PDB file of C-alpha atoms in Angstrom:
ATOM      1  CA  MET A   1      91.066  96.438 119.542  1.00 95.00           C
ATOM      2  CA  ASN A   2      93.275  94.271 121.826  1.00 97.00           C
ATOM      3  CA  LEU A   3      92.332  91.430 123.851  1.00 98.00           C
ATOM      4  CA  LEU A   4      92.041  93.009 127.138  1.00 98.00           C
ATOM      5  CA  GLU A   5      89.766  95.834 125.896  1.00 98.00           C
ATOM      6  CA  LEU A   6      87.422  93.186 124.182  1.00 98.00           C
ATOM      7  CA  VAL A   7      87.016  91.093 127.118  1.00 98.00           C
ATOM      8  CA  GLN A   8      86.494  94.101 129.515  1.00 98.00           C
ATOM      9  CA  ASP A   9      84.067  95.656 127.179  1.00 97.00           C
ATOM     10  CA  VAL A  10      81.932  92.474 126.932  1.00 98.00           C
ATOM     11  CA  SER A  11      82.022  92.014 130.814  1.00 98.00           C
ATOM     12  CA  ASP A  12      80.584  95.449 131.189  1.00 97.00           C
ATOM     13  CA  LEU A  13      77.803  94.668 128.831  1.00 95.00           C
ATOM     14  CA  LEU A  14      77.052  91.541 130.406  1.00 96.00           C
ATOM     15  CA  GLY A  15      77.261  93.045 133.917  1.00 96.00           C
ATOM     16  CA  ILE A  16      79.961  90.690 135.085  1.00 97.00           C
ATOM     17  CA  PRO A  17      83.382  91.731 136.773  1.00 96.00           C
ATOM     18  CA  ARG A  18      85.783  93.272 134.490  1.00 96.00           C
ATOM     19  CA  PRO A  19      89.141  91.439 134.632  1.00 97.00           C
ATOM     20  CA  ALA A  20      92.461  93.469 134.999  1.00 97.00           C
ATOM     21  CA  SER A  21      94.099  90.997 132.925  1.00 98.00           C
ATOM     22  CA  VAL A  22      93.001  88.013 130.856  1.00 98.00           C
ATOM     23  CA  ILE A  23      96.372  85.881 129.779  1.00 98.00           C
ATOM     24  CA  GLY A  24      97.395  84.119 132.958  1.00 97.00           C
ATOM     25  CA  SER A  25      94.288  84.773 134.936  1.00 97.00           C
ATOM     26  CA  LEU A  26      93.314  82.082 137.308  1.00 97.00           C
ATOM     27  CA  ASP A  27      89.820  83.240 137.236  1.00 97.00           C
ATOM     28  CA  ALA A  28      87.603  80.541 135.522  1.00 97.00           C
ATOM     29  CA  GLY A  29      85.080  83.094 134.269  1.00 97.00           C
ATOM     30  CA  THR A  30      88.099  85.160 132.722  1.00 98.00           C
ATOM     31  CA  ARG A  31      89.573  82.140 131.330  1.00 98.00           C
ATOM     32  CA  GLN A  32      86.176  81.147 129.955  1.00 98.00           C
ATOM     33  CA  LEU A  33      85.987  84.187 128.001  1.00 98.00           C
ATOM     34  CA  LEU A  34      89.350  83.777 126.641  1.00 98.00           C
ATOM     35  CA  GLN A  35      88.409  80.636 125.064  1.00 98.00           C
ATOM     36  CA  LEU A  36      85.370  82.098 123.767  1.00 98.00           C
ATOM     37  CA  ALA A  37      87.130  84.838 122.159  1.00 98.00           C
ATOM     38  CA  ASN A  38      89.684  82.498 120.522  1.00 98.00           C
ATOM     39  CA  ARG A  39      86.765  80.410 119.164  1.00 98.00           C
ATOM     40  CA  GLU A  40      85.046  83.421 117.970  1.00 98.00           C
ATOM     41  CA  GLY A  41      88.147  84.839 116.239  1.00 98.00           C
ATOM     42  CA  ARG A  42      88.845  81.306 114.570  1.00 97.00           C
ATOM     43  CA  GLU A  43      85.293  80.727 113.359  1.00 98.00           C
ATOM     44  CA  LEU A  44      84.742  84.409 112.043  1.00 98.00           C
ATOM     45  CA  SER A  45      88.141  84.328 110.000  1.00 98.00           C
ATOM     46  CA  ALA A  46      87.199  81.098 108.602  1.00 97.00           C
ATOM     47  CA  ARG A  47      83.943  82.322 107.314  1.00 97.00           C
ATOM     48  CA  TYR A  48      84.955  84.529 104.701  1.00 97.00           C
ATOM     49  CA  PRO A  49      88.249  85.586 102.613  1.00 97.00           C
ATOM     50  CA  TRP A  50      88.692  88.829 104.602  1.00 98.00           C
ATOM     51  CA  GLN A  51      90.633  91.351 102.837  1.00 97.00           C
ATOM     52  CA  ALA A  52      92.184  92.073 106.208  1.00 97.00           C
ATOM     53  CA  LEU A  53      93.594  88.782 106.136  1.00 98.00           C
ATOM     54  CA  THR A  54      94.573  88.573 102.564  1.00 98.00           C
ATOM     55  CA  ARG A  55      98.298  88.506 101.950  1.00 97.00           C
ATOM     56  CA  GLU A  56     100.866  88.288  98.858  1.00 97.00           C
ATOM     57  CA  ALA A  57     103.593  85.576  98.465  1.00 97.00           C
ATOM     58  CA  THR A  58     106.208  85.456  96.266  1.00 98.00           C
ATOM     59  CA  PHE A  59     108.757  82.669  95.476  1.00 98.00           C
ATOM     60  CA  THR A  60     111.593  81.942  93.190  1.00 98.00           C
ATOM     61  CA  THR A  61     111.257  78.601  90.971  1.00 98.00           C
ATOM     62  CA  ILE A  62     113.302  75.972  90.950  1.00 98.00           C
ATOM     63  CA  ALA A  63     113.722  73.778  87.781  1.00 97.00           C
ATOM     64  CA  THR A  64     111.467  70.654  89.050  1.00 97.00           C
ATOM     65  CA  GLU A  65     107.805  69.724  89.477  1.00 97.00           C
ATOM     66  CA  SER A  66     107.596  70.387  93.025  1.00 98.00           C
ATOM     67  CA  GLN A  67     108.152  74.040  94.321  1.00 98.00           C
ATOM     68  CA  GLY A  68     108.060  73.172  98.006  1.00 97.00           C
ATOM     69  CA  THR A  69     105.405  73.395 100.355  1.00 97.00           C
ATOM     70  CA  LEU A  70     103.146  76.224 100.679  1.00 97.00           C
ATOM     71  CA  ALA A  71     104.150  76.708 104.280  1.00 96.00           C
ATOM     72  CA  SER A  72     107.768  77.427 103.195  1.00 96.00           C
ATOM     73  CA  ILE A  73     106.505  79.475 100.389  1.00 97.00           C
ATOM     74  CA  ILE A  74     104.332  82.037 102.735  1.00 96.00           C
ATOM     75  CA  GLY A  75     107.066  81.859 105.355  1.00 93.00           C
ATOM     76  CA  ALA A  76     106.891  81.284 109.080  1.00 91.00           C
ATOM     77  CA  THR A  77     105.277  84.303 110.117  1.00 90.00           C
ATOM     78  CA  GLN A  78     101.851  83.284 108.538  1.00 92.00           C
ATOM     79  CA  THR A  79      99.599  80.519 108.445  1.00 93.00           C
ATOM     80  CA  LEU A  80      97.706  79.402 105.361  1.00 95.00           C
ATOM     81  CA  ARG A  81      94.128  79.235 105.200  1.00 96.00           C
ATOM     82  CA  SER A  82      93.590  79.216 101.528  1.00 96.00           C
ATOM     83  CA  VAL A  83      95.271  80.258  98.152  1.00 97.00           C
ATOM     84  CA  VAL A  84      93.025  82.804  96.204  1.00 97.00           C
ATOM     85  CA  ASN A  85      92.007  81.266  92.747  1.00 95.00           C
ATOM     86  CA  ASP A  86      93.360  82.973  89.493  1.00 95.00           C
ATOM     87  CA  THR A  87      96.076  84.851  91.182  1.00 97.00           C
ATOM     88  CA  LEU A  88      99.252  82.919  90.356  1.00 98.00           C
ATOM     89  CA  TRP A  89     101.173  84.651  87.876  1.00 98.00           C
ATOM     90  CA  ASN A  90     104.599  84.582  86.705  1.00 98.00           C
ATOM     91  CA  ARG A  91     106.208  88.106  87.155  1.00 98.00           C
ATOM     92  CA  THR A  92     109.313  87.271  85.018  1.00 97.00           C
ATOM     93  CA  THR A  93     107.382  86.422  81.894  1.00 96.00           C
ATOM     94  CA  GLY A  94     104.136  88.172  82.493  1.00 97.00           C
ATOM     95  CA  GLU A  95     102.228  85.111  82.170  1.00 97.00           C
ATOM     96  CA  PRO A  96      99.564  83.524  84.077  1.00 97.00           C
ATOM     97  CA  VAL A  97     100.009  80.016  85.979  1.00 97.00           C
ATOM     98  CA  CYS A  98      96.964  78.025  85.000  1.00 96.00           C
ATOM     99  CA  GLY A  99      94.936  75.940  87.249  1.00 94.00           C
ATOM    100  CA  PRO A 100      94.316  74.542  89.706  1.00 96.00           C
ATOM    101  CA  ARG A 101      94.294  71.172  88.063  1.00 96.00           C
ATOM    102  CA  ASP A 102      92.494  68.081  89.525  1.00 96.00           C
ATOM    103  CA  GLY A 103      94.212  64.836  90.130  1.00 97.00           C
ATOM    104  CA  ARG A 104      92.882  63.082  86.995  1.00 96.00           C
ATOM    105  CA  THR A 105      94.167  65.705  84.727  1.00 95.00           C
ATOM    106  CA  TRP A 106      97.533  65.909  86.567  1.00 96.00           C
ATOM    107  CA  GLN A 107      98.121  62.188  86.173  1.00 96.00           C
ATOM    108  CA  ALA A 108      97.340  62.289  82.474  1.00 95.00           C
ATOM    109  CA  TYR A 109      99.748  65.258  82.075  1.00 94.00           C
ATOM    110  CA  LYS A 110     102.322  62.886  83.953  1.00 93.00           C
ATOM    111  CA  SER A 111     101.716  59.858  81.731  1.00 94.00           C
ATOM    112  CA  GLN A 112     103.193  61.570  78.533  1.00 89.00           C
ATOM    113  CA  THR A 113     105.622  64.400  77.634  1.00 85.00           C
ATOM    114  CA  PHE A 114     103.621  67.221  78.523  1.00 81.00           C
ATOM    115  CA  THR A 115     104.330  70.695  76.837  1.00 85.00           C
ATOM    116  CA  SER A 116     102.273  73.854  77.128  1.00 86.00           C
ATOM    117  CA  PRO A 117     103.083  77.512  76.344  1.00 88.00           C
ATOM    118  CA  LEU A 118     101.815  78.229  80.028  1.00 93.00           C
ATOM    119  CA  ALA A 119     102.822  76.421  83.399  1.00 95.00           C
ATOM    120  CA  GLU A 120      99.958  74.674  85.131  1.00 96.00           C
ATOM    121  CA  TYR A 121      99.798  73.945  88.908  1.00 97.00           C
ATOM    122  CA  ARG A 122      98.188  71.706  91.316  1.00 97.00           C
ATOM    123  CA  ILE A 123      98.329  71.562  95.146  1.00 97.00           C
ATOM    124  CA  ARG A 124      98.818  68.335  96.550  1.00 97.00           C
ATOM    125  CA  GLY A 125     100.093  67.458  99.813  1.00 97.00           C
ATOM    126  CA  ASP A 126     100.272  70.862 100.728  1.00 96.00           C
ATOM    127  CA  SER A 127     102.806  71.366  98.095  1.00 98.00           C
ATOM    128  CA  LEU A 128     102.700  73.535  95.073  1.00 98.00           C
ATOM    129  CA  LEU A 129     103.287  71.390  91.816  1.00 98.00           C
ATOM    130  CA  MET A 130     103.998  72.975  88.547  1.00 97.00           C
ATOM    131  CA  LEU A 131     104.176  71.508  84.888  1.00 96.00           C
ATOM    132  CA  PRO A 132     105.932  72.001  82.895  1.00 95.00           C
ATOM    133  CA  ALA A 133     108.818  72.263  85.445  1.00 94.00           C
ATOM    134  CA  PRO A 134     109.690  75.860  85.233  1.00 95.00           C
ATOM    135  CA  THR A 135     113.057  77.497  84.457  1.00 95.00           C
ATOM    136  CA  ALA A 136     114.926  78.276  87.689  1.00 98.00           C
ATOM    137  CA  GLY A 137     115.048  81.763  89.014  1.00 98.00           C
ATOM    138  CA  GLU A 138     111.769  83.006  87.812  1.00 98.00           C
ATOM    139  CA  THR A 139     109.474  84.946  90.321  1.00 98.00           C
ATOM    140  CA  ILE A 140     105.935  83.611  90.686  1.00 98.00           C
ATOM    141  CA  ALA A 141     103.519  85.544  93.053  1.00 98.00           C
ATOM    142  CA  PHE A 142      99.913  84.706  94.349  1.00 98.00           C
ATOM    143  CA  GLU A 143      97.487  85.803  96.990  1.00 98.00           C
ATOM    144  CA  TYR A 144      96.223  83.878  99.928  1.00 98.00           C
ATOM    145  CA  VAL A 145      94.326  84.264 102.971  1.00 98.00           C
ATOM    146  CA  SER A 146      95.957  83.706 106.132  1.00 97.00           C
ATOM    147  CA  GLY A 147      94.776  81.894 109.386  1.00 96.00           C
ATOM    148  CA  SER A 148      96.783  84.488 111.274  1.00 97.00           C
ATOM    149  CA  TRP A 149      93.794  86.846 112.727  1.00 97.00           C
ATOM    150  CA  LEU A 150      95.689  88.524 115.240  1.00 96.00           C
ATOM    151  CA  THR A 151      98.880  90.672 115.487  1.00 97.00           C
ATOM    152  CA  ASP A 152     101.138  91.919 118.457  1.00 97.00           C
ATOM    153  CA  SER A 153     100.568  95.372 119.389  1.00 96.00           C
ATOM    154  CA  VAL A 154     103.405  96.664 117.009  1.00 96.00           C
ATOM    155  CA  GLY A 155     102.017  94.826 113.848  1.00 94.00           C
ATOM    156  CA  THR A 156     104.836  92.782 113.496  1.00 93.00           C
ATOM    157  CA  THR A 157     104.044  89.255 114.915  1.00 96.00           C
ATOM    158  CA  TYR A 158     100.916  87.436 113.453  1.00 96.00           C
ATOM    159  CA  ARG A 159      99.206  84.765 115.430  1.00 96.00           C
ATOM    160  CA  SER A 160      96.037  82.446 115.461  1.00 96.00           C
ATOM    161  CA  ALA A 161      95.273  82.546 119.115  1.00 97.00           C
ATOM    162  CA  PHE A 162      95.642  85.133 121.927  1.00 98.00           C
ATOM    163  CA  ALA A 163      99.193  85.104 123.644  1.00 98.00           C
ATOM    164  CA  VAL A 164      99.026  88.492 125.584  1.00 98.00           C
ATOM    165  CA  ASP A 165      96.393  90.806 126.720  1.00 98.00           C
ATOM    166  CA  THR A 166      97.737  93.456 124.072  1.00 98.00           C
ATOM    167  CA  ASP A 167      97.382  91.150 120.918  1.00 98.00           C
ATOM    168  CA  VAL A 168      95.475  92.986 118.441  1.00 98.00           C
ATOM    169  CA  VAL A 169      92.273  91.648 116.417  1.00 97.00           C
ATOM    170  CA  LEU A 170      92.632  92.265 112.712  1.00 98.00           C
ATOM    171  CA  LEU A 171      88.926  91.461 112.218  1.00 97.00           C
ATOM    172  CA  ASP A 172      85.863  93.625 112.823  1.00 97.00           C
ATOM    173  CA  ALA A 173      86.005  94.961 116.339  1.00 96.00           C
ATOM    174  CA  GLU A 174      82.214  95.217 116.811  1.00 97.00           C
ATOM    175  CA  ILE A 175      81.604  91.814 115.238  1.00 98.00           C
ATOM    176  CA  MET A 176      83.983  90.406 117.856  1.00 98.00           C
ATOM    177  CA  ARG A 177      82.230  91.988 120.780  1.00 98.00           C
ATOM    178  CA  VAL A 178      78.631  90.789 119.536  1.00 98.00           C
ATOM    179  CA  GLY A 179      80.397  87.254 118.735  1.00 98.00           C
ATOM    180  CA  LEU A 180      81.721  87.058 122.231  1.00 98.00           C
ATOM    181  CA  GLU A 181      78.559  88.188 123.835  1.00 98.00           C
ATOM    182  CA  TRP A 182      76.257  85.630 122.339  1.00 98.00           C
ATOM    183  CA  ARG A 183      78.613  82.749 122.828  1.00 98.00           C
ATOM    184  CA  TRP A 184      78.898  83.730 126.601  1.00 98.00           C
ATOM    185  CA  LEU A 185      75.256  83.799 126.652  1.00 98.00           C
ATOM    186  CA  GLN A 186      74.791  80.574 124.945  1.00 98.00           C
ATOM    187  CA  ARG A 187      77.562  78.996 127.000  1.00 97.00           C
ATOM    188  CA  LYS A 188      75.674  79.922 130.409  1.00 97.00           C
ATOM    189  CA  GLY A 189      72.483  78.782 129.209  1.00 97.00           C
ATOM    190  CA  PHE A 190      70.835  82.113 128.705  1.00 97.00           C
ATOM    191  CA  GLU A 191      68.766  83.362 125.907  1.00 97.00           C
ATOM    192  CA  TYR A 192      71.030  84.499 123.072  1.00 97.00           C
ATOM    193  CA  ALA A 193      68.764  84.536 119.882  1.00 97.00           C
ATOM    194  CA  GLU A 194      68.526  88.059 119.722  1.00 96.00           C
ATOM    195  CA  SER A 195      72.222  88.696 120.262  1.00 97.00           C
ATOM    196  CA  PHE A 196      73.030  85.961 117.797  1.00 98.00           C
ATOM    197  CA  ALA A 197      70.527  87.321 115.219  1.00 98.00           C
ATOM    198  CA  SER A 198      72.182  90.856 115.411  1.00 97.00           C
ATOM    199  CA  TYR A 199      75.452  89.176 115.071  1.00 98.00           C
ATOM    200  CA  GLU A 200      74.631  87.459 111.853  1.00 98.00           C
ATOM    201  CA  ARG A 201      73.132  90.458 110.389  1.00 98.00           C
ATOM    202  CA  MET A 202      76.686  92.152 111.268  1.00 98.00           C
ATOM    203  CA  VAL A 203      78.502  89.511 109.551  1.00 98.00           C
ATOM    204  CA  ALA A 204      76.431  89.374 106.469  1.00 98.00           C
ATOM    205  CA  ASP A 205      76.868  93.054 106.074  1.00 97.00           C
ATOM    206  CA  ALA A 206      80.507  93.204 106.651  1.00 97.00           C
ATOM    207  CA  MET A 207      81.029  90.381 103.887  1.00 97.00           C
ATOM    208  CA  ALA A 208      78.831  92.464 101.595  1.00 96.00           C
ATOM    209  CA  ARG A 209      81.131  95.708 101.897  1.00 95.00           C
ATOM    210  CA  ASP A 210      84.411  93.953 102.630  1.00 95.00           C
ATOM    211  CA  GLY A 211      87.235  94.911 100.010  1.00 89.00           C
ATOM    212  CA  THR A 212      84.820  96.813  97.620  1.00 84.00           C
ATOM    213  CA  LYS A 213      83.218  94.663  95.156  1.00 77.00           C
ATOM    214  CA  PRO A 214      83.045  94.840  91.335  1.00 79.00           C
ATOM    215  CA  THR A 215      80.418  96.417  89.206  1.00 75.00           C
ATOM    216  CA  ILE A 216      77.930  94.144  87.651  1.00 74.00           C
ATOM    217  CA  ILE A 217      76.613  95.253  84.454  1.00 74.00           C
ATOM    218  CA  MET A 218      73.238  93.585  83.770  1.00 70.00           C
ATOM    219  CA  GLY A 219      72.441  95.456  80.299  1.00 68.00           C
ATOM    220  CA  ASP A 220      74.352  95.613  77.079  1.00 60.00           C
ATOM    221  CA  ASN A 221      76.637  98.920  77.908  1.00 59.00           C
ATOM    222  CA  SER A 222      79.331  98.895  75.661  1.00 54.00           C
ATOM    223  CA  VAL A 223      81.530 101.272  77.927  1.00 51.00           C
ATOM    224  CA  HIS A 224      82.336 100.429  81.056  1.00 51.00           C
ATOM    225  CA  ALA A 225      82.544 103.211  83.684  1.00 47.00           C
ATOM    226  CA  GLU A 226      86.077 103.082  84.402  1.00 51.00           C
ATOM    227  CA  MET A 227      86.748 103.531  80.661  1.00 47.00           C
ATOM    228  CA  ALA A 228      84.301 106.570  80.353  1.00 46.00           C
ATOM    229  CA  ILE A 229      86.683 108.627  82.789  1.00 49.00           C
ATOM    230  CA  PRO A 230      87.113 111.842  80.784  1.00 49.00           C
ATOM    231  CA  ARG A 231      90.826 112.809  80.091  1.00 50.00           C
ATOM    232  CA  LEU A 232      92.035 115.912  81.922  1.00 51.00           C
ATOM    233  CA  ILE A 233      92.230 119.282  79.852  1.00 49.00           C
ATOM    234  CA  GLY A 234      95.713 119.520  78.605  1.00 51.00           C
ATOM    235  CA  SER A 235      96.603 115.902  79.093  1.00 46.00           C
TER     236      SER A 235
END
C-alpha cells in the first residue's frame, strides 16, 4: 500500500474529504494525516524486529580493532535500528564472532595482551570493535533491523519518512490503516478507545505470527520433528 492509498482509505473510513494528493498538499487536514502516518510508521516499526525490516550486512575486515561505523558497514541505502544478537559470523573461517561484550569486560581485555581462539565484539560510539584484531580481508556477516520502513514504488530506494505519494509501506497495511485511524480520532478529540484496542490486538497478533516461530518442546523429546522426516524411497 502506498501513501496516497493509505490516506484515501482512512479518509473514506472517517468520512472526511479524500485528497487527490498528499505530498505537497496545502490542505491542513491532509498535512495532518501525513504527519500522523509518519508517526504511525515510525512507532510501529520500532515496536518489534519485523522480518520485513530485517536485512543482512557483510563487510571485509581490516587488521585493527575498529571495523568502522555501523552506518558505513550497512551502507547509505539503509538506516540502522538494531543489530540482531548472535548473528555475527566470520564467513571466511566459519566461526562465530562472540559478543556483545560490555564496557567492563572490554576494558579488561584492553588492559592485557588479549588472545582468544574466537573473535569478540563490542558496539561503542556507533562503531563495531573486534578483539583480537582480525586478519585483514575476512568476510563478516550479520543481520540487523532497519529503520527504513518505506520504499519507493520500484523497491530500490528505502526511506524512513514519506517523500512522494507512491512510497510503499513495508509494514502490514491493515495495521497502518487502523493505526492512522485511531491517531486521527485521538488528535481530533473523538472517542478512539475501541479503534485503539482493535489496533493493539492486531499488532499483538502480527508479532506472534511474524517470520514464523521456532517449536518449543516442553517434554523430553529425544528426536526433533525436523530430524524425524523420513528419507525418500530410493534416496
